[in-house]
GROMACS .gro file of N, CA and C in nm:
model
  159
    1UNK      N    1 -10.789   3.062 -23.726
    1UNK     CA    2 -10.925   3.029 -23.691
    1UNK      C    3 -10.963   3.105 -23.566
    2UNK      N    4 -11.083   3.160 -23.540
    2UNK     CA    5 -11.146   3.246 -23.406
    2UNK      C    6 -11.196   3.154 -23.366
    3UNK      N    7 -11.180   3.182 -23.209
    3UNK     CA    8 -11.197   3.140 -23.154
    3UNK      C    9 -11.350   3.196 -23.055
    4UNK      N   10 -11.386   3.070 -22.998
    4UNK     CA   11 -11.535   3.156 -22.894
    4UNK      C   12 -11.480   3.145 -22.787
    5UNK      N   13 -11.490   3.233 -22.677
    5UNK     CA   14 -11.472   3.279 -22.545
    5UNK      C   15 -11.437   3.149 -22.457
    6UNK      N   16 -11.469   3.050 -22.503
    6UNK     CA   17 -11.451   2.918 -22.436
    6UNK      C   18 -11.296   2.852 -22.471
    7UNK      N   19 -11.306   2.926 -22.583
    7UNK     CA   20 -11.132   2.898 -22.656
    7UNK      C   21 -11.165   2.814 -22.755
    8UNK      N   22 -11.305   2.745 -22.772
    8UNK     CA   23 -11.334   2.648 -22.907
    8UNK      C   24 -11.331   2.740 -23.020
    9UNK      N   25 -11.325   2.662 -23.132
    9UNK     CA   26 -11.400   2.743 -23.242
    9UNK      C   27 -11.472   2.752 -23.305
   10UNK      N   28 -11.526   2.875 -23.353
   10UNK     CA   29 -11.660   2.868 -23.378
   10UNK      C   30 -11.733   2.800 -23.464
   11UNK      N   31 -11.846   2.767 -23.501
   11UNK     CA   32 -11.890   2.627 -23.592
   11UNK      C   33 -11.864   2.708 -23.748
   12UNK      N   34 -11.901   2.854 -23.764
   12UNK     CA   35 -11.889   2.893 -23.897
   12UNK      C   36 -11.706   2.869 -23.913
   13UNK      N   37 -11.590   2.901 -23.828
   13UNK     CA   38 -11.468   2.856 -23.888
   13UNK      C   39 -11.464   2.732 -23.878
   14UNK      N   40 -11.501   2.667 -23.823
   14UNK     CA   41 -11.490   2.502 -23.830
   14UNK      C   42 -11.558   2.453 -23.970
   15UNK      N   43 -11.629   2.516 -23.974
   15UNK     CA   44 -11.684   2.499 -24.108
   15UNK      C   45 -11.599   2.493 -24.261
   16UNK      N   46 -11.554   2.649 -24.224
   16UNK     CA   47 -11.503   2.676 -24.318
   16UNK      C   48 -11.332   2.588 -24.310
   17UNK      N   49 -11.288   2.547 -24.233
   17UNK     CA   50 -11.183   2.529 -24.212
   17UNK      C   51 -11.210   2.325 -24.317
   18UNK      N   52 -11.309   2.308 -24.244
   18UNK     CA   53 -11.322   2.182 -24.325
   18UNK      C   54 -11.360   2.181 -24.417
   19UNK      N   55 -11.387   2.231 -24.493
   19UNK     CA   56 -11.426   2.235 -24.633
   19UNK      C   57 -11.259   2.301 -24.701
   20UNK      N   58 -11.211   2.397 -24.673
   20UNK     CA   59 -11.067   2.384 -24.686
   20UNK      C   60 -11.014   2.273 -24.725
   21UNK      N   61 -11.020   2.170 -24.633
   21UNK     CA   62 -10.956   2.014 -24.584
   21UNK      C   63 -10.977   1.962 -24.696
   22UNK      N   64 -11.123   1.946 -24.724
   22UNK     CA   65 -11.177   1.855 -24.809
   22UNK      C   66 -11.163   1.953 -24.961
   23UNK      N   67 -11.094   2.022 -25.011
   23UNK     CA   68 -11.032   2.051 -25.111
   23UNK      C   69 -11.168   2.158 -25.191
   24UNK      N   70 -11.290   2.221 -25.131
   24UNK     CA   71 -11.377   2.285 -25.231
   24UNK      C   72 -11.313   2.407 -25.235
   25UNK      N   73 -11.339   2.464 -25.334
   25UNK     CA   74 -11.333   2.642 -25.387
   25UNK      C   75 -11.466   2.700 -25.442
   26UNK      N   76 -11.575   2.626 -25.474
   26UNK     CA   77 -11.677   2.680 -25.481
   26UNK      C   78 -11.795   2.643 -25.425
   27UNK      N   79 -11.899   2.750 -25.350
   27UNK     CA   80 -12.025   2.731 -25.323
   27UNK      C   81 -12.116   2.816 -25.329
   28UNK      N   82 -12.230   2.735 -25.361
   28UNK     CA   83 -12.373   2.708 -25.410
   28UNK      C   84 -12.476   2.777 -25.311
   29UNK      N   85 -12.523   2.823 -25.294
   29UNK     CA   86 -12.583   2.883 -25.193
   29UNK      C   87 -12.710   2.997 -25.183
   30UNK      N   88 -12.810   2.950 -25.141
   30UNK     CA   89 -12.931   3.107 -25.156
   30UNK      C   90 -12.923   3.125 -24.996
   31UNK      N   91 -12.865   3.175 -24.931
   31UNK     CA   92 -12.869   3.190 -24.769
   31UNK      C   93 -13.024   3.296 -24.734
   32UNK      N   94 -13.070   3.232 -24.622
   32UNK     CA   95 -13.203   3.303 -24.587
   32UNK      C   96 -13.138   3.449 -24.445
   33UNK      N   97 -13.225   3.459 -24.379
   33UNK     CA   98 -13.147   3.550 -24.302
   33UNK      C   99 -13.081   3.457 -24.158
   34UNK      N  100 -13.120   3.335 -24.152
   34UNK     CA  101 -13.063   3.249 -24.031
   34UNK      C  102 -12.893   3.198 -24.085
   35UNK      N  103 -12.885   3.197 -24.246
   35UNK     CA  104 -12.726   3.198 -24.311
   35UNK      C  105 -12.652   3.271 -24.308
   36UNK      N  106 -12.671   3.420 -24.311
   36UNK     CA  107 -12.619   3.511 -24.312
   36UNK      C  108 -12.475   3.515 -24.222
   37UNK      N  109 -12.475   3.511 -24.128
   37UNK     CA  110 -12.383   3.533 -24.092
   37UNK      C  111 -12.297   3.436 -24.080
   38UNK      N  112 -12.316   3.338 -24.166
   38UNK     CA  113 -12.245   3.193 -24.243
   38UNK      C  114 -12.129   3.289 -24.350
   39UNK      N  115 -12.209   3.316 -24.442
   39UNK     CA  116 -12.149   3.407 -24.553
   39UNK      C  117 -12.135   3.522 -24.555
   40UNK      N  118 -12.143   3.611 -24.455
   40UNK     CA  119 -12.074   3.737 -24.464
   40UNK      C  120 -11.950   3.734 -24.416
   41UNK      N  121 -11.882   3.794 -24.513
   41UNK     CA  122 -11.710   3.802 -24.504
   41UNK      C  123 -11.639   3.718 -24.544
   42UNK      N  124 -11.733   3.601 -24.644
   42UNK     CA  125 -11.685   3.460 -24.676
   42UNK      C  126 -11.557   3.516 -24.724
   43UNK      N  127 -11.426   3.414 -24.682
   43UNK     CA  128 -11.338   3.344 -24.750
   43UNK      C  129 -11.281   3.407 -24.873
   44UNK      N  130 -11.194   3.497 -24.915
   44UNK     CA  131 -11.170   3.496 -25.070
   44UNK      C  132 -11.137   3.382 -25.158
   45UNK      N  133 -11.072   3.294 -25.082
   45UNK     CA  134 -11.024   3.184 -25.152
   45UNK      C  135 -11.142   3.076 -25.204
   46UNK      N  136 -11.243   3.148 -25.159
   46UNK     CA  137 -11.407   3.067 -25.192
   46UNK      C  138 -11.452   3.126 -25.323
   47UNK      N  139 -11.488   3.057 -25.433
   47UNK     CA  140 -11.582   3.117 -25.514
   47UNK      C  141 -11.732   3.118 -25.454
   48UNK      N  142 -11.797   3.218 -25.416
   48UNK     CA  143 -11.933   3.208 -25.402
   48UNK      C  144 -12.016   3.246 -25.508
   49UNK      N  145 -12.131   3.118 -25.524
   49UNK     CA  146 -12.232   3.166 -25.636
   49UNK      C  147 -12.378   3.190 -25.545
   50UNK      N  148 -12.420   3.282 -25.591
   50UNK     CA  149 -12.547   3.282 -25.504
   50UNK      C  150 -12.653   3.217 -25.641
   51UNK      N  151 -12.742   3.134 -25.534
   51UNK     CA  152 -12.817   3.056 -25.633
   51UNK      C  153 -12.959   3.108 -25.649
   52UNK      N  154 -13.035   3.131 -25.766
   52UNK     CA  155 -13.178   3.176 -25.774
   52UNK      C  156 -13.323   3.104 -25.748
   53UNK      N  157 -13.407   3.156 -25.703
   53UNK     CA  158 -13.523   3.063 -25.666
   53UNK      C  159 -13.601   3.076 -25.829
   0.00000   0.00000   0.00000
């Protein structure tokens, strides 16, 4: 997990780290441009579906 300059970590690996926890492999998702850098570089172990409007 990366860490932020403070030594915490950051909310997108915390994120991802809990959803790990809680057992998902796939997500649902139309990310706008404030998501983006949620899901870039997602996870391989993630199925990502991008979802249509």
């Amino acid at each position: 997990m990366q860490r932020n300059t403070s030594g915490q970590p950051t909310v997108r690996d915390a994120v991802v780290d809990l959803m790990r926890r809680l057992g998902m492999t796939s997500v649902f998702a139309n990310p706008g441009s404030t998501e983006l850098p949620m899901f870039r570089d997602f996870p391989e172990d993630f199925r990502y579906v991008l979802g249509k409007r």
